[in-house]
Amino acid sequence: AQKVTQAQTEISVVEKEDVTLDCVYETRDTTYYLFWYKQPPSGELVFLIRRNSFDEQNEISGRYSWNFQKSTSSFNFTITASQVVDSAVYFCALSGERNTGFQKLVFGTGTRLLVSP
Amino acid sequence: EPEVTQTPSHQVTQMGQEVILRCVPISNHLYFYWYRQILGQKVEFLVSFYNNEISEKSEIFDDQFSVERPDGSNFTLKIRSTKLEDSAMYFCASSEDTTNYGYTFGSGTRLTVV
């Protein structure tokens, strides 16, 4: 079965600190997709990134970066120079071929990030 | 930026009543989904829908639930005879193809059953 583990329940940092959110996944599929979503206090799910299993290149988007390592089944997310507006719950998610052609996303339990001024 | 639109944003209903949650997926998307998030918990898959039929459903999606695409734009989730434990945020999502390109969630409907 597919599984996503976000071991960090809550992280508190002070503004401008760097923070890394961990995501470890389990799947027997050779082709799969990994996602990160942000859920601010208003409740919506904001898409951050989608990465397929064949692309292990790290990605950077502004203050956000992602480290995908198949060898350790991890897809970690780093926010550089955190800001108060980054305060939210962050979810890692996985979809694989066995789930009717990738249609179902399996989410982790989320990491609540609190950034204080 | 194309959006998935959900209405209403918040619905309060009496236990035992039927509710219909509405979604307008992104217009060129072919796959549609409903997810549920009980307060403070993770997001859980309910059902996926393609070509006017359910393609997969979770164990949560029992006979109390049904989905429908009544016209070319709307996608609805009906919950019959609501229970207190149905209180949750319900998210609609859509994607363009089988590789989950453009997998986009709506802003959710918060359902409160009293």
PDB file of C-alpha atoms in Angstrom:
ATOM      1  CA  ALA A   1       0.000   0.000   0.000  1.00  0.00           C
ATOM      2  CA  GLN A   2       1.090   3.551  -0.518  1.00  0.00           C
ATOM      3  CA  LYS A   3       1.966   5.640   2.490  1.00  0.00           C
ATOM      4  CA  VAL A   4       3.310   9.119   3.236  1.00  0.00           C
ATOM      5  CA  THR A   5       4.919   9.942   6.571  1.00  0.00           C
ATOM      6  CA  GLN A   6       5.457  13.458   7.838  1.00  0.00           C
ATOM      7  CA  ALA A   7       7.035  12.842  11.206  1.00  0.00           C
ATOM      8  CA  GLN A   8       7.184  16.502  12.218  1.00  0.00           C
ATOM      9  CA  THR A   9       3.809  17.465  13.634  1.00  0.00           C
ATOM     10  CA  GLU A  10       4.673  21.091  14.347  1.00  0.00           C
ATOM     11  CA  ILE A  11       7.726  23.270  13.801  1.00  0.00           C
ATOM     12  CA  SER A  12       8.248  26.735  15.250  1.00  0.00           C
ATOM     13  CA  VAL A  13      10.857  29.105  13.877  1.00  0.00           C
ATOM     14  CA  VAL A  14      11.664  32.765  14.049  1.00  0.00           C
ATOM     15  CA  GLU A  15      11.405  34.842  10.910  1.00  0.00           C
ATOM     16  CA  LYS A  16      14.415  34.603   8.564  1.00  0.00           C
ATOM     17  CA  GLU A  17      15.378  31.156   9.785  1.00  0.00           C
ATOM     18  CA  ASP A  18      15.606  28.337   7.251  1.00  0.00           C
ATOM     19  CA  VAL A  19      13.328  25.367   7.858  1.00  0.00           C
ATOM     20  CA  THR A  20      13.091  21.899   6.315  1.00  0.00           C
ATOM     21  CA  LEU A  21       9.911  19.855   6.285  1.00  0.00           C
ATOM     22  CA  ASP A  22      10.454  16.129   5.953  1.00  0.00           C
ATOM     23  CA  CYS A  23       8.450  13.719   3.822  1.00  0.00           C
ATOM     24  CA  VAL A  24       9.091   9.990   3.529  1.00  0.00           C
ATOM     25  CA  TYR A  25       6.989   7.847   1.237  1.00  0.00           C
ATOM     26  CA  GLU A  26       6.353   4.175   0.556  1.00  0.00           C
ATOM     27  CA  THR A  27       5.281   2.744  -2.766  1.00  0.00           C
ATOM     28  CA  ARG A  28       5.896  -0.318  -4.911  1.00  0.00           C
ATOM     29  CA  ASP A  29       5.208   1.582  -8.104  1.00  0.00           C
ATOM     30  CA  THR A  30       8.107   2.452 -10.379  1.00  0.00           C
ATOM     31  CA  THR A  31       6.209   5.428 -11.741  1.00  0.00           C
ATOM     32  CA  TYR A  32       4.669   7.795  -9.236  1.00  0.00           C
ATOM     33  CA  TYR A  33       4.144  11.459  -8.497  1.00  0.00           C
ATOM     34  CA  LEU A  34       4.932  13.468  -5.408  1.00  0.00           C
ATOM     35  CA  PHE A  35       3.272  16.690  -4.386  1.00  0.00           C
ATOM     36  CA  TRP A  36       3.491  19.397  -1.775  1.00  0.00           C
ATOM     37  CA  TYR A  37       0.485  21.515  -0.807  1.00  0.00           C
ATOM     38  CA  LYS A  38       0.204  24.451   1.559  1.00  0.00           C
ATOM     39  CA  GLN A  39      -2.906  24.907   3.700  1.00  0.00           C
ATOM     40  CA  PRO A  40      -3.057  28.416   5.202  1.00  0.00           C
ATOM     41  CA  PRO A  41      -5.427  29.235   8.074  1.00  0.00           C
ATOM     42  CA  SER A  42      -8.143  30.091   5.536  1.00  0.00           C
ATOM     43  CA  GLY A  43      -8.294  26.371   4.726  1.00  0.00           C
ATOM     44  CA  GLU A  44      -7.707  26.037   1.009  1.00  0.00           C
ATOM     45  CA  LEU A  45      -5.074  23.704  -0.448  1.00  0.00           C
ATOM     46  CA  VAL A  46      -2.477  25.587  -2.437  1.00  0.00           C
ATOM     47  CA  PHE A  47      -0.416  23.580  -4.919  1.00  0.00           C
ATOM     48  CA  LEU A  48       3.337  24.033  -4.544  1.00  0.00           C
ATOM     49  CA  ILE A  49       5.009  21.337  -6.627  1.00  0.00           C
ATOM     50  CA  ARG A  50       4.483  18.088  -8.539  1.00  0.00           C
ATOM     51  CA  ARG A  51       7.447  15.848  -9.217  1.00  0.00           C
ATOM     52  CA  ASN A  52       7.534  12.560 -11.114  1.00  0.00           C
ATOM     53  CA  SER A  53       9.610   9.616  -9.980  1.00  0.00           C
ATOM     54  CA  PHE A  54      12.001   9.800 -12.910  1.00  0.00           C
ATOM     55  CA  ASP A  55      13.087  13.333 -12.222  1.00  0.00           C
ATOM     56  CA  GLU A  56      15.443  13.427  -9.260  1.00  0.00           C
ATOM     57  CA  GLN A  57      16.747  16.882  -9.910  1.00  0.00           C
ATOM     58  CA  ASN A  58      16.332  19.235  -7.019  1.00  0.00           C
ATOM     59  CA  GLU A  59      14.092  22.199  -7.681  1.00  0.00           C
ATOM     60  CA  ILE A  60      14.216  25.764  -6.484  1.00  0.00           C
ATOM     61  CA  SER A  61      11.436  28.315  -6.729  1.00  0.00           C
ATOM     62  CA  GLY A  62      12.263  31.562  -4.997  1.00  0.00           C
ATOM     63  CA  ARG A  63      12.638  30.826  -1.283  1.00  0.00           C
ATOM     64  CA  TYR A  64      11.321  27.284  -1.742  1.00  0.00           C
ATOM     65  CA  SER A  65      13.420  24.274  -2.634  1.00  0.00           C
ATOM     66  CA  TRP A  66      12.771  20.558  -2.816  1.00  0.00           C
ATOM     67  CA  ASN A  67      15.176  17.653  -2.369  1.00  0.00           C
ATOM     68  CA  PHE A  68      13.989  14.388  -3.927  1.00  0.00           C
ATOM     69  CA  GLN A  69      16.036  11.303  -3.042  1.00  0.00           C
ATOM     70  CA  LYS A  70      14.744   7.976  -4.307  1.00  0.00           C
ATOM     71  CA  SER A  71      17.447   6.095  -2.401  1.00  0.00           C
ATOM     72  CA  THR A  72      15.872   7.169   0.884  1.00  0.00           C
ATOM     73  CA  SER A  73      12.295   7.577  -0.426  1.00  0.00           C
ATOM     74  CA  SER A  74      12.257  11.162   0.699  1.00  0.00           C
ATOM     75  CA  PHE A  75      10.955  14.391  -0.779  1.00  0.00           C
ATOM     76  CA  ASN A  76      11.907  17.154   1.624  1.00  0.00           C
ATOM     77  CA  PHE A  77      10.869  20.786   1.388  1.00  0.00           C
ATOM     78  CA  THR A  78      13.028  23.701   2.538  1.00  0.00           C
ATOM     79  CA  ILE A  79      11.922  27.276   3.049  1.00  0.00           C
ATOM     80  CA  THR A  80      14.817  29.718   3.123  1.00  0.00           C
ATOM     81  CA  ALA A  81      14.559  32.925   5.133  1.00  0.00           C
ATOM     82  CA  SER A  82      11.098  32.064   6.432  1.00  0.00           C
ATOM     83  CA  GLN A  83       8.433  34.751   6.721  1.00  0.00           C
ATOM     84  CA  VAL A  84       5.327  35.063   8.875  1.00  0.00           C
ATOM     85  CA  VAL A  85       3.185  34.459   5.785  1.00  0.00           C
ATOM     86  CA  ASP A  86       4.718  30.991   5.504  1.00  0.00           C
ATOM     87  CA  SER A  87       2.793  29.952   8.625  1.00  0.00           C
ATOM     88  CA  ALA A  88       0.504  27.147   7.486  1.00  0.00           C
ATOM     89  CA  VAL A  89       0.076  23.400   7.449  1.00  0.00           C
ATOM     90  CA  TYR A  90       2.109  21.728   4.712  1.00  0.00           C
ATOM     91  CA  PHE A  91       1.059  18.403   3.238  1.00  0.00           C
ATOM     92  CA  CYS A  92       3.127  15.985   1.217  1.00  0.00           C
ATOM     93  CA  ALA A  93       1.159  13.654  -1.084  1.00  0.00           C
ATOM     94  CA  LEU A  94       1.802  10.688  -3.371  1.00  0.00           C
ATOM     95  CA  SER A  95       0.014   9.119  -6.309  1.00  0.00           C
ATOM     96  CA  GLY A  96       1.020   5.907  -8.026  1.00  0.00           C
ATOM     97  CA  GLU A  97       0.144   3.755 -10.965  1.00  0.00           C
ATOM     98  CA  ARG A  98      -1.670   1.123  -8.907  1.00  0.00           C
ATOM     99  CA  ASN A  99      -4.249   3.674  -7.830  1.00  0.00           C
ATOM    100  CA  THR A 100      -6.270   3.576 -11.028  1.00  0.00           C
ATOM    101  CA  GLY A 101      -3.729   5.416 -13.092  1.00  0.00           C
ATOM    102  CA  PHE A 102      -2.477   7.900 -10.518  1.00  0.00           C
ATOM    103  CA  GLN A 103      -5.859   9.396  -9.805  1.00  0.00           C
ATOM    104  CA  LYS A 104      -5.837   9.114  -6.035  1.00  0.00           C
ATOM    105  CA  LEU A 105      -3.558  11.252  -3.894  1.00  0.00           C
ATOM    106  CA  VAL A 106      -2.453   9.780  -0.584  1.00  0.00           C
ATOM    107  CA  PHE A 107      -1.637  12.533   1.882  1.00  0.00           C
ATOM    108  CA  GLY A 108       0.626  12.663   4.878  1.00  0.00           C
ATOM    109  CA  THR A 109      -0.656  13.969   8.178  1.00  0.00           C
ATOM    110  CA  GLY A 110       0.834  17.389   7.579  1.00  0.00           C
ATOM    111  CA  THR A 111       3.371  19.590   9.347  1.00  0.00           C
ATOM    112  CA  ARG A 112       2.192  22.788  10.994  1.00  0.00           C
ATOM    113  CA  LEU A 113       4.767  25.545  10.530  1.00  0.00           C
ATOM    114  CA  LEU A 114       4.625  28.542  12.840  1.00  0.00           C
ATOM    115  CA  VAL A 115       6.836  31.478  11.921  1.00  0.00           C
ATOM    116  CA  SER A 116       7.024  34.176  14.542  1.00  0.00           C
ATOM    117  CA  PRO A 117       8.246  37.737  13.966  1.00  0.00           C
TER     118      PRO A 117
ATOM    119  CA  GLU B   1      -4.965  31.101 -13.332  1.00  0.00           C
ATOM    120  CA  PRO B   2      -7.799  28.586 -13.830  1.00  0.00           C
ATOM    121  CA  GLU B   3      -9.662  27.671 -10.655  1.00  0.00           C
ATOM    122  CA  VAL B   4     -11.820  24.935  -9.240  1.00  0.00           C
ATOM    123  CA  THR B   5     -14.847  26.630  -7.713  1.00  0.00           C
ATOM    124  CA  GLN B   6     -16.801  25.190  -4.802  1.00  0.00           C
ATOM    125  CA  THR B   7     -20.116  26.346  -3.353  1.00  0.00           C
ATOM    126  CA  PRO B   8     -21.148  26.978  -0.685  1.00  0.00           C
ATOM    127  CA  SER B   9     -18.040  27.799   1.330  1.00  0.00           C
ATOM    128  CA  HIS B  10     -19.796  26.834   4.543  1.00  0.00           C
ATOM    129  CA  GLN B  11     -22.959  24.805   5.093  1.00  0.00           C
ATOM    130  CA  VAL B  12     -24.702  23.996   8.324  1.00  0.00           C
ATOM    131  CA  THR B  13     -27.243  21.201   8.287  1.00  0.00           C
ATOM    132  CA  GLN B  14     -29.343  19.242  10.718  1.00  0.00           C
ATOM    133  CA  MET B  15     -28.465  15.623  11.375  1.00  0.00           C
ATOM    134  CA  GLY B  16     -30.439  13.370   9.047  1.00  0.00           C
ATOM    135  CA  GLN B  17     -30.785  15.958   6.291  1.00  0.00           C
ATOM    136  CA  GLU B  18     -29.420  15.586   2.776  1.00  0.00           C
ATOM    137  CA  VAL B  19     -26.795  18.009   1.470  1.00  0.00           C
ATOM    138  CA  ILE B  20     -25.407  18.634  -1.979  1.00  0.00           C
ATOM    139  CA  LEU B  21     -21.966  20.127  -2.340  1.00  0.00           C
ATOM    140  CA  ARG B  22     -21.223  21.727  -5.669  1.00  0.00           C
ATOM    141  CA  CYS B  23     -18.056  22.084  -7.679  1.00  0.00           C
ATOM    142  CA  VAL B  24     -17.132  23.570 -11.028  1.00  0.00           C
ATOM    143  CA  PRO B  25     -13.878  21.927 -12.200  1.00  0.00           C
ATOM    144  CA  ILE B  26     -11.423  23.557 -14.569  1.00  0.00           C
ATOM    145  CA  SER B  27     -13.019  23.498 -17.993  1.00  0.00           C
ATOM    146  CA  ASN B  28     -10.545  21.329 -19.934  1.00  0.00           C
ATOM    147  CA  HIS B  29     -10.000  18.851 -17.115  1.00  0.00           C
ATOM    148  CA  LEU B  30     -11.256  15.307 -17.505  1.00  0.00           C
ATOM    149  CA  TYR B  31     -10.790  13.789 -14.051  1.00  0.00           C
ATOM    150  CA  PHE B  32     -12.696  14.884 -10.974  1.00  0.00           C
ATOM    151  CA  TYR B  33     -12.315  14.044  -7.328  1.00  0.00           C
ATOM    152  CA  TRP B  34     -13.731  14.586  -3.880  1.00  0.00           C
ATOM    153  CA  TYR B  35     -11.640  14.552  -0.716  1.00  0.00           C
ATOM    154  CA  ARG B  36     -12.531  15.031   2.926  1.00  0.00           C
ATOM    155  CA  GLN B  37     -10.591  16.575   5.803  1.00  0.00           C
ATOM    156  CA  ILE B  38     -11.920  16.190   9.306  1.00  0.00           C
ATOM    157  CA  LEU B  39     -10.794  19.147  11.418  1.00  0.00           C
ATOM    158  CA  GLY B  40      -7.132  18.894  12.327  1.00  0.00           C
ATOM    159  CA  GLN B  41      -6.603  15.675  10.400  1.00  0.00           C
ATOM    160  CA  LYS B  42      -5.174  14.701   7.066  1.00  0.00           C
ATOM    161  CA  VAL B  43      -6.865  14.969   3.705  1.00  0.00           C
ATOM    162  CA  GLU B  44      -8.556  11.712   2.679  1.00  0.00           C
ATOM    163  CA  PHE B  45      -9.593  10.543  -0.772  1.00  0.00           C
ATOM    164  CA  LEU B  46     -13.289   9.832  -1.253  1.00  0.00           C
ATOM    165  CA  VAL B  47     -13.904   9.220  -4.936  1.00  0.00           C
ATOM    166  CA  SER B  48     -12.601   9.789  -8.446  1.00  0.00           C
ATOM    167  CA  PHE B  49     -14.791  10.277 -11.499  1.00  0.00           C
ATOM    168  CA  TYR B  50     -14.004  10.010 -15.191  1.00  0.00           C
ATOM    169  CA  ASN B  51     -16.094   9.690 -18.320  1.00  0.00           C
ATOM    170  CA  ASN B  52     -19.317   9.980 -16.334  1.00  0.00           C
ATOM    171  CA  GLU B  53     -18.616   7.173 -13.958  1.00  0.00           C
ATOM    172  CA  ILE B  54     -16.826   6.477 -10.706  1.00  0.00           C
ATOM    173  CA  SER B  55     -13.340   5.129 -11.351  1.00  0.00           C
ATOM    174  CA  GLU B  56     -12.330   4.534  -7.752  1.00  0.00           C
ATOM    175  CA  LYS B  57     -13.846   5.051  -4.321  1.00  0.00           C
ATOM    176  CA  SER B  58     -12.525   4.670  -0.812  1.00  0.00           C
ATOM    177  CA  GLU B  59     -14.064   2.714   2.040  1.00  0.00           C
ATOM    178  CA  ILE B  60     -15.371   6.028   3.386  1.00  0.00           C
ATOM    179  CA  PHE B  61     -17.512   6.473   0.272  1.00  0.00           C
ATOM    180  CA  ASP B  62     -20.391   4.211   1.227  1.00  0.00           C
ATOM    181  CA  ASP B  63     -24.040   4.198   0.143  1.00  0.00           C
ATOM    182  CA  GLN B  64     -24.589   7.463   1.970  1.00  0.00           C
ATOM    183  CA  PHE B  65     -22.566   9.268  -0.690  1.00  0.00           C
ATOM    184  CA  SER B  66     -23.115   9.771  -4.394  1.00  0.00           C
ATOM    185  CA  VAL B  67     -21.549  11.896  -7.111  1.00  0.00           C
ATOM    186  CA  GLU B  68     -22.958  13.271 -10.289  1.00  0.00           C
ATOM    187  CA  ARG B  69     -21.987  15.436 -13.219  1.00  0.00           C
ATOM    188  CA  PRO B  70     -25.442  16.736 -14.101  1.00  0.00           C
ATOM    189  CA  ASP B  71     -24.261  18.984 -16.936  1.00  0.00           C
ATOM    190  CA  GLY B  72     -21.060  19.934 -18.717  1.00  0.00           C
ATOM    191  CA  SER B  73     -19.686  22.065 -15.927  1.00  0.00           C
ATOM    192  CA  ASN B  74     -20.882  20.992 -12.467  1.00  0.00           C
ATOM    193  CA  PHE B  75     -19.712  18.085 -10.347  1.00  0.00           C
ATOM    194  CA  THR B  76     -21.691  17.380  -7.183  1.00  0.00           C
ATOM    195  CA  LEU B  77     -21.306  15.333  -4.019  1.00  0.00           C
ATOM    196  CA  LYS B  78     -24.533  14.325  -2.308  1.00  0.00           C
ATOM    197  CA  ILE B  79     -24.555  13.135   1.278  1.00  0.00           C
ATOM    198  CA  ARG B  80     -27.793  11.496   2.340  1.00  0.00           C
ATOM    199  CA  SER B  81     -28.977  11.426   5.926  1.00  0.00           C
ATOM    200  CA  THR B  82     -26.007  13.328   7.349  1.00  0.00           C
ATOM    201  CA  LYS B  83     -24.399  12.273  10.623  1.00  0.00           C
ATOM    202  CA  LEU B  84     -22.422  14.318  13.127  1.00  0.00           C
ATOM    203  CA  GLU B  85     -19.224  12.611  11.991  1.00  0.00           C
ATOM    204  CA  ASP B  86     -19.756  13.904   8.449  1.00  0.00           C
ATOM    205  CA  SER B  87     -18.717  17.333   9.707  1.00  0.00           C
ATOM    206  CA  ALA B  88     -15.552  18.125   7.775  1.00  0.00           C
ATOM    207  CA  MET B  89     -14.045  20.180   5.007  1.00  0.00           C
ATOM    208  CA  TYR B  90     -14.851  18.708   1.619  1.00  0.00           C
ATOM    209  CA  PHE B  91     -12.513  19.467  -1.254  1.00  0.00           C
ATOM    210  CA  CYS B  92     -13.228  19.041  -4.922  1.00  0.00           C
ATOM    211  CA  ALA B  93     -10.295  18.631  -7.310  1.00  0.00           C
ATOM    212  CA  SER B  94      -9.736  18.129 -10.991  1.00  0.00           C
ATOM    213  CA  SER B  95      -6.842  17.135 -13.200  1.00  0.00           C
ATOM    214  CA  GLU B  96      -6.128  17.292 -16.866  1.00  0.00           C
ATOM    215  CA  ASP B  97      -4.891  13.787 -17.573  1.00  0.00           C
ATOM    216  CA  THR B  98      -3.749  10.526 -16.054  1.00  0.00           C
ATOM    217  CA  THR B  99      -0.381  11.961 -15.068  1.00  0.00           C
ATOM    218  CA  ASN B 100      -2.104  14.356 -12.667  1.00  0.00           C
ATOM    219  CA  TYR B 101      -0.951  17.373 -14.590  1.00  0.00           C
ATOM    220  CA  GLY B 102      -2.617  20.434 -13.147  1.00  0.00           C
ATOM    221  CA  TYR B 103      -4.118  18.585 -10.160  1.00  0.00           C
ATOM    222  CA  THR B 104      -5.964  21.514  -8.609  1.00  0.00           C
ATOM    223  CA  PHE B 105      -8.092  21.702  -5.497  1.00  0.00           C
ATOM    224  CA  GLY B 106     -11.009  24.004  -4.835  1.00  0.00           C
ATOM    225  CA  SER B 107     -11.124  26.144  -1.723  1.00  0.00           C
ATOM    226  CA  GLY B 108     -13.394  23.669   0.037  1.00  0.00           C
ATOM    227  CA  THR B 109     -16.829  23.516   1.611  1.00  0.00           C
ATOM    228  CA  ARG B 110     -16.919  23.360   5.385  1.00  0.00           C
ATOM    229  CA  LEU B 111     -19.845  21.146   6.344  1.00  0.00           C
ATOM    230  CA  THR B 112     -21.129  21.344   9.895  1.00  0.00           C
ATOM    231  CA  VAL B 113     -23.754  18.823  10.975  1.00  0.00           C
ATOM    232  CA  VAL B 114     -25.642  19.790  14.134  1.00  0.00           C
TER     233      VAL B 114
END
